[in-house]
Short mmCIF file of C-alpha atoms in Angstrom, two decimals:
data_model
loop_
_atom_site.label_atom_id
_atom_site.label_comp_id
_atom_site.label_asym_id
_atom_site.label_seq_id
_atom_site.Cartn_x
_atom_site.Cartn_y
_atom_site.Cartn_z
CA ARG S 1 0.00 0.00 0.00
CA LYS S 2 2.73 2.48 0.94
CA PRO S 3 4.26 3.09 -2.52
CA THR S 4 0.83 3.77 -4.04
CA ALA S 5 -1.09 5.41 -1.19
CA ASN S 6 0.37 8.88 -1.79
CA ALA S 7 -1.01 8.85 -5.33
CA PHE S 8 -4.58 8.60 -4.03
CA THR S 9 -4.67 11.37 -1.46
CA PRO S 10 -7.67 13.71 -1.86
CA ARG S 11 -5.40 16.53 -3.10
CA ARG S 12 -3.71 14.43 -5.77
CA VAL S 13 -6.96 12.86 -6.86
CA GLU S 14 -8.60 16.27 -7.21
CA ALA S 15 -5.74 17.22 -9.53
CA LEU S 16 -6.98 14.44 -11.84
CA ARG S 17 -10.44 15.98 -12.19
CA GLY S 18 -9.58 17.65 -15.49
CA ARG S 19 -8.36 14.36 -16.97
CA VAL S 20 -11.48 12.52 -15.78
CA GLU S 21 -13.76 15.23 -17.20
CA GLN S 22 -11.90 15.14 -20.52
CA THR S 23 -12.18 11.35 -20.73
CA ALA S 24 -15.90 11.45 -19.95
CA ALA S 25 -16.44 14.14 -22.58
CA GLU S 26 -14.54 12.12 -25.21
CA LEU S 27 -16.61 9.01 -24.51
CA LEU S 28 -19.86 10.98 -24.58
CA ASP S 29 -18.84 12.52 -27.90
CA GLU S 30 -18.40 8.98 -29.26
CA LEU S 31 -21.83 8.02 -27.96
CA ALA S 32 -23.38 11.12 -29.49
CA ALA S 33 -22.47 9.73 -32.92
CA VAL S 34 -24.68 6.65 -32.35
CA PRO S 35 -27.75 6.72 -34.64
CA ARG S 36 -30.90 7.88 -32.92
CA GLY S 37 -32.70 5.13 -31.02
CA GLU S 38 -29.97 2.52 -31.51
CA VAL S 39 -29.44 0.14 -28.58
CA ILE S 40 -25.96 0.18 -27.05
CA ASP S 41 -24.31 -1.46 -24.06
CA LEU S 42 -23.61 1.49 -21.78
CA LYS S 43 -21.37 -0.61 -19.57
CA SER S 44 -18.86 -1.47 -22.29
CA ARG S 45 -19.15 1.90 -24.05
CA TYR S 46 -18.97 4.24 -21.04
CA ALA S 47 -18.89 2.73 -17.54
CA HIS S 48 -15.88 0.51 -18.32
CA PRO S 49 -13.62 2.63 -20.56
CA LEU S 50 -13.75 5.71 -18.33
CA PRO S 51 -12.07 4.22 -15.22
CA SER S 52 -9.88 1.87 -17.27
CA ARG S 53 -8.36 4.74 -19.24
CA ILE S 54 -7.69 6.73 -16.09
CA ILE S 55 -6.05 3.88 -14.15
CA CYS S 56 -3.97 2.84 -17.16
CA ASP S 57 -2.82 6.42 -17.61
CA LEU S 58 -1.79 6.56 -13.95
CA PHE S 59 0.26 3.38 -14.18
CA GLY S 60 1.68 4.12 -17.62
CA VAL S 61 0.21 1.11 -19.42
CA PRO S 62 0.84 1.47 -23.18
CA GLU S 63 -2.27 1.76 -25.36
CA ALA S 64 -1.38 -1.43 -27.25
CA ASP S 65 -1.23 -3.51 -24.05
CA ARG S 66 -4.29 -2.19 -22.22
CA LEU S 67 -6.90 -4.55 -23.59
CA ASP S 68 -4.93 -7.69 -22.72
CA MET S 69 -3.85 -6.49 -19.28
CA LEU S 70 -7.35 -5.42 -18.30
CA ARG S 71 -8.89 -8.56 -19.76
CA GLY S 72 -6.63 -10.63 -17.51
CA GLY S 73 -8.10 -8.92 -14.48
CA GLU S 74 -11.66 -9.38 -15.71
CA MET S 75 -11.13 -13.10 -16.23
CA ASN S 76 -9.54 -13.35 -12.79
CA VAL S 77 -12.89 -12.51 -11.16
CA ASP S 78 -14.97 -14.56 -13.61
CA THR S 79 -16.19 -17.52 -11.54
CA SER S 80 -17.93 -19.13 -14.51
CA ILE S 81 -14.72 -20.29 -16.23
CA SER S 82 -13.08 -23.66 -15.57
CA ALA S 83 -10.17 -24.20 -13.18
CA GLU S 84 -7.91 -24.87 -16.16
CA GLU S 85 -8.95 -21.64 -17.87
CA ALA S 86 -8.44 -19.70 -14.65
CA ALA S 87 -4.95 -21.14 -14.11
CA ALA S 88 -3.93 -20.41 -17.71
CA ASN S 89 -5.21 -16.85 -17.41
CA VAL S 90 -3.30 -16.22 -14.18
CA ALA S 91 -0.07 -17.54 -15.69
CA ARG S 92 -0.45 -15.48 -18.86
CA TRP S 93 -1.51 -12.34 -16.99
CA HIS S 94 1.33 -12.69 -14.48
CA GLN S 95 3.90 -12.95 -17.29
CA GLN S 96 2.45 -9.88 -19.01
CA MET S 97 2.81 -7.95 -15.78
CA LEU S 98 6.38 -9.17 -15.23
CA ASP S 99 7.32 -8.01 -18.72
CA PHE S 100 5.64 -4.67 -18.07
CA VAL S 101 7.44 -4.16 -14.73
CA ASP S 102 10.76 -5.06 -16.38
CA SER S 103 10.12 -2.46 -19.10
CA LYS S 104 9.67 0.22 -16.42
CA ARG S 105 12.91 -0.79 -14.73
CA GLN S 106 14.69 -0.41 -18.07
CA ARG S 107 12.84 2.72 -19.21
CA PRO S 108 11.52 4.73 -16.22
CA ALA S 109 8.72 7.19 -16.86
CA ASP S 110 6.49 9.60 -14.97
CA ASP S 111 3.92 7.06 -13.77
CA LEU S 112 2.99 4.97 -10.74
CA THR S 113 4.59 1.78 -12.04
CA THR S 114 7.96 3.52 -12.18
CA ASP S 115 7.34 4.68 -8.61
CA LEU S 116 6.60 1.09 -7.60
CA VAL S 117 9.91 -0.24 -8.92
CA ALA S 118 11.96 2.68 -7.57
CA ARG S 119 13.68 2.63 -4.19
CA LEU S 120 11.40 3.16 -1.21
CA ASP S 121 12.07 5.71 1.52
CA ASP S 122 13.97 3.12 3.54
CA GLY S 123 16.23 2.27 0.60
CA SER S 124 14.58 -1.07 -0.15
CA ARG S 125 12.89 -2.07 -3.39
CA LEU S 126 9.79 -4.11 -4.17
CA THR S 127 10.64 -7.38 -5.82
CA SER S 128 9.24 -7.96 -9.30
CA ASP S 129 6.60 -10.30 -7.83
CA GLU S 130 5.62 -7.69 -5.21
CA ALA S 131 5.31 -5.00 -7.88
CA VAL S 132 3.28 -7.34 -10.09
CA GLY S 133 0.99 -8.25 -7.19
CA THR S 134 0.37 -4.57 -6.51
CA LEU S 135 -0.37 -3.95 -10.19
CA HIS S 136 -2.79 -6.89 -10.27
CA ILE S 137 -4.76 -5.33 -7.45
CA MET S 138 -4.59 -1.72 -8.59
CA LEU S 139 -5.53 -2.29 -12.25
CA ALA S 140 -8.40 -4.59 -11.33
CA THR S 141 -9.78 -2.57 -8.42
CA GLY S 142 -9.25 0.67 -10.33
CA THR S 143 -11.58 -0.53 -13.09
CA GLU S 144 -14.04 -3.25 -12.10
CA PRO S 145 -15.72 -1.68 -9.03
CA VAL S 146 -16.05 1.76 -10.63
CA LYS S 147 -17.70 0.44 -13.79
CA ASN S 148 -20.19 -1.47 -11.62
CA LEU S 149 -20.86 1.61 -9.49
CA ILE S 150 -21.65 3.67 -12.58
CA ALA S 151 -23.73 0.93 -14.21
CA ASN S 152 -25.64 0.16 -11.01
CA ALA S 153 -26.41 3.84 -10.45
CA VAL S 154 -27.68 4.33 -14.02
CA ARG S 155 -29.86 1.22 -13.80
CA ALA S 156 -31.30 2.36 -10.47
CA LEU S 157 -32.11 5.86 -11.70
CA LEU S 158 -33.70 4.65 -14.92
CA THR S 159 -35.97 2.33 -12.94
CA HIS S 160 -36.76 5.05 -10.38
CA PRO S 161 -37.55 8.10 -12.53
CA GLU S 162 -39.08 9.96 -9.61
CA GLN S 163 -35.70 9.86 -7.86
CA LEU S 164 -33.86 10.96 -10.99
CA GLU S 165 -36.22 13.95 -11.04
CA LEU S 166 -35.21 14.78 -7.44
CA VAL S 167 -31.61 15.08 -8.60
CA ARG S 168 -32.50 17.10 -11.69
CA SER S 169 -34.58 19.49 -9.61
CA GLY S 170 -31.80 19.94 -7.04
CA GLN S 171 -33.77 18.39 -4.18
CA SER S 172 -31.20 15.59 -3.95
CA SER S 173 -27.54 15.45 -5.00
CA TRP S 174 -25.39 13.15 -7.08
CA ASP S 175 -23.58 12.20 -3.87
CA ASP S 176 -26.96 10.99 -2.56
CA VAL S 177 -27.24 8.78 -5.65
CA ILE S 178 -23.70 7.44 -5.36
CA THR S 179 -23.81 6.61 -1.65
CA GLU S 180 -27.24 4.97 -1.93
CA THR S 181 -26.02 2.91 -4.89
CA LEU S 182 -22.99 1.81 -2.89
CA ARG S 183 -25.27 0.81 -0.02
CA VAL S 184 -27.93 -1.14 -1.89
CA ASP S 185 -25.68 -2.55 -4.64
CA ALA S 186 -22.05 -2.63 -3.50
CA PRO S 187 -19.98 -3.05 -6.70
CA VAL S 188 -17.92 -5.85 -5.12
CA ALA S 189 -20.05 -8.66 -3.73
CA HIS S 190 -17.37 -10.79 -2.08
CA LEU S 191 -13.62 -10.57 -1.57
CA PRO S 192 -11.11 -13.40 -1.09
CA PHE S 193 -10.99 -15.11 2.26
CA ARG S 194 -9.87 -13.46 5.47
CA PHE S 195 -8.74 -15.76 8.28
CA ALA S 196 -9.66 -15.47 11.94
CA VAL S 197 -6.62 -14.75 14.10
CA GLU S 198 -8.42 -15.93 17.24
CA ASP S 199 -11.64 -17.72 18.20
CA VAL S 200 -14.64 -15.41 17.95
CA GLU S 201 -18.37 -15.94 18.46
CA ILE S 202 -20.85 -14.10 16.24
CA ALA S 203 -24.63 -14.60 16.56
CA GLY S 204 -24.11 -17.88 18.39
CA VAL S 205 -21.66 -19.25 15.80
CA THR S 206 -18.04 -19.86 16.81
CA ILE S 207 -15.43 -19.05 14.19
CA ARG S 208 -12.24 -20.84 15.12
CA ARG S 209 -8.76 -19.38 14.78
CA GLY S 210 -7.57 -20.06 11.24
CA ASP S 211 -11.07 -20.52 9.81
CA PRO S 212 -11.66 -18.79 6.46
CA VAL S 213 -14.22 -15.97 6.42
CA LEU S 214 -15.80 -14.66 3.22
CA MET S 215 -17.00 -11.06 3.50
CA HIS S 216 -20.33 -10.40 1.76
CA TYR S 217 -20.19 -6.67 1.00
CA ALA S 218 -23.34 -6.74 -1.13
CA ALA S 219 -25.36 -7.94 1.88
CA MET S 220 -23.95 -5.54 4.46
CA GLY S 221 -25.80 -2.53 3.08
CA ARG S 222 -29.11 -4.40 3.09
CA ASP S 223 -29.16 -5.22 6.79
CA PRO S 224 -32.70 -4.33 7.99
CA GLU S 225 -31.41 -3.75 11.51
CA GLN S 226 -29.28 -0.90 10.16
CA HIS S 227 -31.41 0.41 7.30
CA GLY S 228 -34.98 -0.59 8.14
CA GLN S 229 -37.40 -3.04 6.58
CA ASP S 230 -37.08 -1.30 3.21
CA ALA S 231 -33.31 -1.91 3.12
CA ASP S 232 -33.63 -3.68 -0.25
CA GLU S 233 -35.12 -0.57 -1.87
CA PHE S 234 -33.16 2.15 -3.67
CA ASP S 235 -34.06 5.45 -2.01
CA ILE S 236 -31.75 8.46 -2.28
CA THR S 237 -33.79 10.32 0.34
CA ARG S 238 -33.13 7.87 3.17
CA ALA S 239 -31.21 9.32 6.10
CA GLN S 240 -29.02 6.28 6.78
CA ARG S 241 -26.87 5.45 3.74
CA GLU S 242 -23.71 4.41 5.57
CA ASN S 243 -22.03 1.53 3.76
CA LEU S 244 -18.91 -0.65 3.76
CA ALA S 245 -18.58 -0.95 -0.01
CA PHE S 246 -14.96 0.29 0.13
CA GLY S 247 -14.08 -1.55 3.33
CA ALA S 248 -13.20 0.20 6.58
CA GLY S 249 -10.32 1.27 8.78
CA ILE S 250 -6.79 0.46 7.68
CA TYR S 251 -8.21 -1.90 5.05
CA ARG S 252 -10.33 0.76 3.34
CA CYS S 253 -9.67 0.79 -0.40
CA ILE S 254 -6.98 3.38 -1.09
CA GLY S 255 -8.57 4.06 -4.48
CA GLN S 256 -11.86 5.27 -2.95
CA PRO S 257 -11.20 9.00 -3.58
CA LEU S 258 -10.54 8.32 -7.28
CA ALA S 259 -13.57 6.04 -7.62
CA MET S 260 -15.81 8.68 -6.07
CA LEU S 261 -14.40 11.40 -8.32
CA GLU S 262 -15.01 9.29 -11.42
CA ALA S 263 -18.60 8.57 -10.43
CA ARG S 264 -19.22 12.22 -9.53
CA VAL S 265 -18.06 13.24 -13.00
CA ALA S 266 -19.47 10.36 -15.07
CA LEU S 267 -23.08 10.34 -13.85
CA PRO S 268 -24.12 14.00 -14.16
CA ALA S 269 -22.24 14.32 -17.47
CA LEU S 270 -24.11 11.33 -18.89
CA PHE S 271 -27.60 12.48 -17.88
CA GLU S 272 -26.90 16.05 -18.97
CA ARG S 273 -25.78 14.93 -22.43
CA PHE S 274 -28.57 12.38 -22.83
CA PRO S 275 -31.61 13.56 -20.84
CA ARG S 276 -33.86 10.99 -22.61
CA LEU S 277 -31.63 8.03 -21.71
CA SER S 278 -33.71 4.89 -21.14
CA LEU S 279 -33.33 1.15 -20.65
CA ALA S 280 -33.75 -0.80 -23.88
CA VAL S 281 -35.04 -3.95 -22.14
CA PRO S 282 -37.13 -4.64 -19.03
CA VAL S 283 -34.91 -4.42 -15.97
CA GLU S 284 -35.71 -8.04 -15.06
CA ASP S 285 -34.12 -9.13 -18.36
CA ILE S 286 -30.74 -7.63 -17.48
CA GLU S 287 -28.45 -10.51 -16.57
CA PRO S 288 -25.84 -10.19 -13.78
CA GLN S 289 -22.12 -10.70 -14.28
CA GLY S 290 -20.87 -14.26 -14.42
CA THR S 291 -19.16 -14.02 -11.06
CA PHE S 292 -20.01 -14.02 -7.37
CA ILE S 293 -17.04 -11.73 -6.67
CA MET S 294 -18.37 -8.67 -8.49
CA ASN S 295 -21.87 -7.23 -8.30
CA GLY S 296 -23.18 -5.55 -11.41
CA PRO S 297 -25.02 -6.16 -14.67
CA GLY S 298 -23.27 -8.18 -17.35
CA THR S 299 -24.42 -5.59 -19.88
CA LEU S 300 -26.59 -2.48 -19.64
CA PRO S 301 -28.63 -2.12 -22.86
CA VAL S 302 -29.89 1.44 -23.25
CA ARG S 303 -31.18 3.90 -25.80
CA LEU S 304 -29.48 7.27 -25.57
CA THR S 305 -32.33 8.98 -27.40
CA ALA S 306 -35.86 8.08 -28.41
CA ALA S 307 -36.24 5.60 -31.23
CA VAL S 308 -36.94 6.97 -34.70
CA ALA S 309 -40.71 7.00 -35.30
CA ALA S 310 -41.92 4.53 -37.88
CA VAL S 311 -43.06 6.04 -41.19
CA ALA S 312 -46.58 5.08 -42.19
#
C-alpha cells in the first residue's frame, strides 16, 4: 500500500479531475455519434472505458497492451470459467505484468509503475513479484468496481424516474445517488478469504482461529437492523446510507477517492448529455455478471435517445 497510497490522497486525486472530465467528454462525444434510437451497451461503451483509461494512464500502461492487461483482471474474477482456464489466465496475466514491470525498470517514466519499482524511503525495493501483485490489485480494483458503481447507479435511476427527477430538480444530489447505490448494490459482492486470528463468536456461531471468512459486501448494506425493513429498496432520500462498499479502517480501499471522483463526473455528465436516456429492455431481463465476486449487470442495454418514429 505504501508506494501507491500517496497517489490517491484527496489533493492528488482532485488534480486528476480535469483528466477525468476530458475522458468522460470524449466518450460521450463517441456516444453522441450513435444513430438515434440505436441500442448500445452502456457498460462497455462508457462505464468501463472511463475508469480503465484513467487507471492505465496513472500506471503508464501502453495503449497497445491495455486490452490484454485489463482482460486478464476481468477473467480473474470470472467464476464461470473452468479451473484450467483460470490457471492459464493467471499464468499469462502474471507474465504480461512481469514483462511490463521489467520495461519500467529499463525505461523509467512519470507514472505509478515507475514509482513502484523505484527505491522506497527506507532504501529497499519491491521485488518484481511484489510489484506485479500490486499492479494486479490496482488495475483490477481501479476498473471493475467503478464500472459497476456507474452501471448500477444508471440502472437504479432509470428504474426510479421519480428519484432521478429529485436530482435534476436539485432536491437531492449526485452524492446521494452514489452513496445509496454503494449501499444497496455494492460493486464488489465478495472478496477473497480473510482468516480469523483468534476464536470469535458471532450470533451464536463460533469461528475458530484459522477458519476462512468470506466477507459479503453486497449484503452488508441491506441489513434491515441498520437500514430498516425497506433496506432492499433504492431510495436516495433515506437518512441512513452508511455503507462498507470500500471496506473500513486500515483496510479501506486506497482508491476510494478516485472512484468517487469518477462517479461524480461520469453520472451527471451522462444524464446532462442524454436527458432521454432509457433502458432498452425490461430491468428483469438484465443478466448479472458471471461471477459471485463482483456485483453488477453483465451488460446495460440502453437507448441514448428516443427511437426513430416509424413512417406510415
